[in-house]
Coordinates of C-alpha atoms in Angstrom, one line a residue:
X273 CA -100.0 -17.4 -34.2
X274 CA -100.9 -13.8 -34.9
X275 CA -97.9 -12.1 -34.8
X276 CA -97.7 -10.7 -31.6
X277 CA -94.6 -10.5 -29.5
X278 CA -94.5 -11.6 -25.2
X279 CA -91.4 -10.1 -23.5
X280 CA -90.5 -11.3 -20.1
X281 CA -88.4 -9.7 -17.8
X282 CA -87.1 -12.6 -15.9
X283 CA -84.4 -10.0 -13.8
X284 CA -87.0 -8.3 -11.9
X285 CA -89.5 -11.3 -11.7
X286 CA -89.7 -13.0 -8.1
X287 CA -91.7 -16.1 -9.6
X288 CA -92.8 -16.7 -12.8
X289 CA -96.4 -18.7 -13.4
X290 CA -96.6 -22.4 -13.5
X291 CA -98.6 -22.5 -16.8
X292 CA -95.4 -20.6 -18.8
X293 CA -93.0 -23.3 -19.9
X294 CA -90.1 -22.7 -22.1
X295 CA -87.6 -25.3 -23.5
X296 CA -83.9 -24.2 -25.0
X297 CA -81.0 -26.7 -26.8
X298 CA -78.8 -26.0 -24.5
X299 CA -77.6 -24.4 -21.4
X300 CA -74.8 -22.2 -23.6
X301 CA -76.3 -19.1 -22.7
X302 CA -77.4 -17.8 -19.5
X303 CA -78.4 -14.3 -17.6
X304 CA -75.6 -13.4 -15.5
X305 CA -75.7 -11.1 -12.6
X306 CA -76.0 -8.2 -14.8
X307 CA -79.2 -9.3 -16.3
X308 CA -77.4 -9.7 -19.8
X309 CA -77.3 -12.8 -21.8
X310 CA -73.6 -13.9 -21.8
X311 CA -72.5 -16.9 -24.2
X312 CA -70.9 -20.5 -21.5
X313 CA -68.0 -20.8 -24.2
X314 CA -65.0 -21.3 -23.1
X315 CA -62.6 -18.7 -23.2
X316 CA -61.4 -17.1 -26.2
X317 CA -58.1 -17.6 -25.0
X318 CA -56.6 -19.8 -22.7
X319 CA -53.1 -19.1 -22.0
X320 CA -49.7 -20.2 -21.0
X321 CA -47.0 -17.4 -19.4
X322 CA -45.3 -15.2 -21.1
X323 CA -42.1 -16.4 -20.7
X324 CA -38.5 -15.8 -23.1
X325 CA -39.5 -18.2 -25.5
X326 CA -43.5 -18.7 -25.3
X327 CA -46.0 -16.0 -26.7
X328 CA -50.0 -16.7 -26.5
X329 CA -50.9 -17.3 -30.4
X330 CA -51.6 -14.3 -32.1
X331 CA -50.1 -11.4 -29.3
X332 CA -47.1 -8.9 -30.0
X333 CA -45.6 -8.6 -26.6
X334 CA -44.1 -5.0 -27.8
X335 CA -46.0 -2.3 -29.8
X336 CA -44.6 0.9 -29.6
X337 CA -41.6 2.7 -27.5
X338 CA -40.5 2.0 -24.1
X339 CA -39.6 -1.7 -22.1
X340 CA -41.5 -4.6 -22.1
X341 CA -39.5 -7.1 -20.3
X342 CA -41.0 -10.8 -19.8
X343 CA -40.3 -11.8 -16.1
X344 CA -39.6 -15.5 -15.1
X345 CA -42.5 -15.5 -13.0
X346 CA -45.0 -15.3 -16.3
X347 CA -45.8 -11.7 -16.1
X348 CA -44.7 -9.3 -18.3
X349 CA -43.5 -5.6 -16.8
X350 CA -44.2 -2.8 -19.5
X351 CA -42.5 0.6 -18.5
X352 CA -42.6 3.7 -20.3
X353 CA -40.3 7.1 -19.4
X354 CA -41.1 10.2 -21.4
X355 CA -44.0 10.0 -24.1
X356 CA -43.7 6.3 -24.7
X357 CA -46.7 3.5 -25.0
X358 CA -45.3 -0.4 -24.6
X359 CA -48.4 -2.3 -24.5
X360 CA -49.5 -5.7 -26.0
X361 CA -51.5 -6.2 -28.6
X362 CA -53.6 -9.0 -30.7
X363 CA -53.1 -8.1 -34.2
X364 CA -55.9 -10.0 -35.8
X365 CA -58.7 -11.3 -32.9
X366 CA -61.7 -12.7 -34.7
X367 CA -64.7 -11.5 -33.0
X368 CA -68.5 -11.7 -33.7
X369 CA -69.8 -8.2 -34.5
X370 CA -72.6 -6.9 -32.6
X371 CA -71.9 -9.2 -29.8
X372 CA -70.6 -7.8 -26.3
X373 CA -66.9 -9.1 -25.2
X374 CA -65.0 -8.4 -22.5
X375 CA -60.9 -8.7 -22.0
X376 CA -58.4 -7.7 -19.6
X377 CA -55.8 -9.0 -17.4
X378 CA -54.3 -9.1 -13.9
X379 CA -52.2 -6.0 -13.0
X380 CA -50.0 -7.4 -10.2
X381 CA -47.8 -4.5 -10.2
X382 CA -48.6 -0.6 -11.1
X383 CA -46.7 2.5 -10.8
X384 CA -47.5 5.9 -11.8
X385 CA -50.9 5.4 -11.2
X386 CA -52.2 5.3 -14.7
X387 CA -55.8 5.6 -15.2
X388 CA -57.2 2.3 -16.4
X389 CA -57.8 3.8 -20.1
X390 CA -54.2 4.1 -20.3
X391 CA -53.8 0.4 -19.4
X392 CA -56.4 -1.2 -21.8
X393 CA -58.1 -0.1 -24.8
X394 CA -60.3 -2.3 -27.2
X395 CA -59.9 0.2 -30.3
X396 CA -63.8 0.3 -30.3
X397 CA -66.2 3.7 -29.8
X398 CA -68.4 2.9 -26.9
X399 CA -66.4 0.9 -24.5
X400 CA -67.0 0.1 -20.5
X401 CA -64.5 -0.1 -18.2
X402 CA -64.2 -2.2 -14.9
X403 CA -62.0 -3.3 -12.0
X404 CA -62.3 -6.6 -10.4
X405 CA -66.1 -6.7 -12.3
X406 CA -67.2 -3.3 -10.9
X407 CA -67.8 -0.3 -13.7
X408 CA -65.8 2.5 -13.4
X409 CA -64.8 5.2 -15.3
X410 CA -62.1 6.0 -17.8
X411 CA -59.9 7.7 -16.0
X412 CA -60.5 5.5 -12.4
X413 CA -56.7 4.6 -10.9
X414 CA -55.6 1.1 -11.7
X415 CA -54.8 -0.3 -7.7
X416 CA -52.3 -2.8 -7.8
X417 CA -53.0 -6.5 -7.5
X418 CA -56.8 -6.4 -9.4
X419 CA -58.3 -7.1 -12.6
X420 CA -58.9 -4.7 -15.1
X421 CA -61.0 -4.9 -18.0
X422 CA -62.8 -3.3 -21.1
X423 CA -66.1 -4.2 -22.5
X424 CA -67.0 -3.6 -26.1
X425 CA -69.2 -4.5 -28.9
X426 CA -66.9 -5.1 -32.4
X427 CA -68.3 -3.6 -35.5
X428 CA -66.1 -5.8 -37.5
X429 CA -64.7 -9.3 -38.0
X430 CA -61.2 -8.9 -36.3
X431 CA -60.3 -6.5 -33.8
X432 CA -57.1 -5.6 -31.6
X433 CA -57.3 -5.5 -28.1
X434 CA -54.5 -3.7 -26.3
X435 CA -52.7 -4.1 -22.8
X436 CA -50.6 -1.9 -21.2
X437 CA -49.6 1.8 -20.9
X438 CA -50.1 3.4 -23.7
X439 CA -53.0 1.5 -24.8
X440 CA -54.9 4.4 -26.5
X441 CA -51.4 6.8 -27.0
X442 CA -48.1 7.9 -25.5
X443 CA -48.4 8.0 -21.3
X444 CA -45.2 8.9 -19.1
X445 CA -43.7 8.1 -16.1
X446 CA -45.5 4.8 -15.6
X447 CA -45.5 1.2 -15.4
X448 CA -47.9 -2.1 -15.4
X449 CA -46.9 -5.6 -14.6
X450 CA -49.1 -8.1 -16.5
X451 CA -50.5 -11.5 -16.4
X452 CA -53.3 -13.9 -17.2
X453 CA -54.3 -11.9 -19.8
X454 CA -57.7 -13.3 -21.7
X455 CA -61.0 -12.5 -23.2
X456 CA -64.3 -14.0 -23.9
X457 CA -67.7 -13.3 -25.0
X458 CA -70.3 -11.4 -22.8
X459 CA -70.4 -8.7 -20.4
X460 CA -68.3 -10.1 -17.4
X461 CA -64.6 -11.4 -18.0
X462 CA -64.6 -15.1 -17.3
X463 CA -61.8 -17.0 -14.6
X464 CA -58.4 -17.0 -16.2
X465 CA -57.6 -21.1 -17.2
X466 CA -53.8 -21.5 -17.5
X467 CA -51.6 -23.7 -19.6
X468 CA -53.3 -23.5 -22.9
X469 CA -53.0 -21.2 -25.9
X470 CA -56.6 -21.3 -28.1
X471 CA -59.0 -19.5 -29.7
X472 CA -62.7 -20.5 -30.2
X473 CA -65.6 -18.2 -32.1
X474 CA -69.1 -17.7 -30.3
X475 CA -71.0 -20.6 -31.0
X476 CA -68.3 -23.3 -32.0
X477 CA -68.5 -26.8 -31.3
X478 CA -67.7 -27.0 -28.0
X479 CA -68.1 -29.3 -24.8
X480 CA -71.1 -28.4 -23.1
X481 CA -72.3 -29.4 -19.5
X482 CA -74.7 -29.7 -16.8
X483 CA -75.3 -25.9 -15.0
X484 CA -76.2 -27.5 -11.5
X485 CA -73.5 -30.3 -11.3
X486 CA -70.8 -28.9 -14.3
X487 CA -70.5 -32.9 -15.5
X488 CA -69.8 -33.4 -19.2
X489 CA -72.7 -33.5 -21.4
X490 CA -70.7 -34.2 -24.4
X491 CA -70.3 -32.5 -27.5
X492 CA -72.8 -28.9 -28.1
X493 CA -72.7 -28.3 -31.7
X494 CA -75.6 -24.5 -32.3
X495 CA -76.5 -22.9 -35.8

């Protein structure tokens, strides 16, 4: 009652005294393995292949020069030749500002070996870079066959995520086959969930659930 402020580190703590209880609405948030609060929503999107005639809601599947060809298989292969950047792009993502999210996709095929700035780009000063979850640096060699992804923290309302060589400009002699591409809130990018195409904002009524057994526990509405 005076004012004062307690800060607990629960990452470093082996046990934590019996006589501090605390009580939260919900299990929508949670410290992941990074000890960084990251938002339980589902993901921002869920989505179906991109085949001929099906595009997730909201993605160009060509911005700028070079091939982008969408394979039966659900991937899509983007190729450029001589100073050319095919990527994909959302063209109006709405995002919370201040809050960390992460995108990315799998890269099932690579050649050239871009550097994974080349491949994704959020459009956002200050962004992290990873590969399969582990931090690398700009300019770290995409393998084939892994996860890359970008972590930023949107200054405004909407954003544009980019996939793809040539994400942040023209790239030669390259290639990236795409797929599963999605996003979320936090600092981790959350298991790709196929055969939907959504969007949801931080804190929208969503279906919450148990953390030890993952069963329904109906319908989590937050302020």
């Amino acid at each position: 009652g005076d004012g004062s402020t307690l800060s607990i580190d629960f990452t470093t703590m082996s046990s934590l005294d019996s006589r501090f209880t605390f009580s939260r609405s919900s299990p929508a948030t949670f410290i992941n393995s990074s000890g960084r609060v990251q938002y339980a929503d589902h993901n921002l999107f869920l989505n179906t292949v991109w085949t001929s005639g099906t595009t997730p809601t909201g993605w160009n599947v060509l911005l700028g020069t070079g091939t982008t060809t969408r394979n039966a298989n659900g991937t899509v292969t983007m190729s450029a030749g001589t100073n050319q950047r095919p990527c994909i792009n959302h063209t109006s993502l709405t995002v919370t500002p201040g809050l960390l999210h992460t995108f990315g996709f799998l890269a099932t095929n690579i050649t050239g070996s871009p550097q994974i700035a080349e491949v994704i780009h959020s459009n956002v000063a200050g962004e992290t870079y990873a590969i399969n979850g582990v931090t690398v640096a700009s300019s770290a060699a995409v393998p084939r066959g892994n996860v890359v992804s970008c972590t930023f923290t949107p200054t405004t309302t909407t954003s544009a995520p980019r996939l793809g060589p040539g994400a942040q400009s023209s790239v030669s002699n390259m290639s990236v086959t795409a797929s599963q591409p999605r996003m979320n809130v936090g600092s981790s990018l959350l298991p790709y969930i196929a055969n939907t195409s959504t969007t949801a904002a931080s804190h929208a009524p969503r279906f919450d659930y148990d953390q030890p057994t993952l069963a329904p526990r109906g319908l989590l509405i937050e302020g």
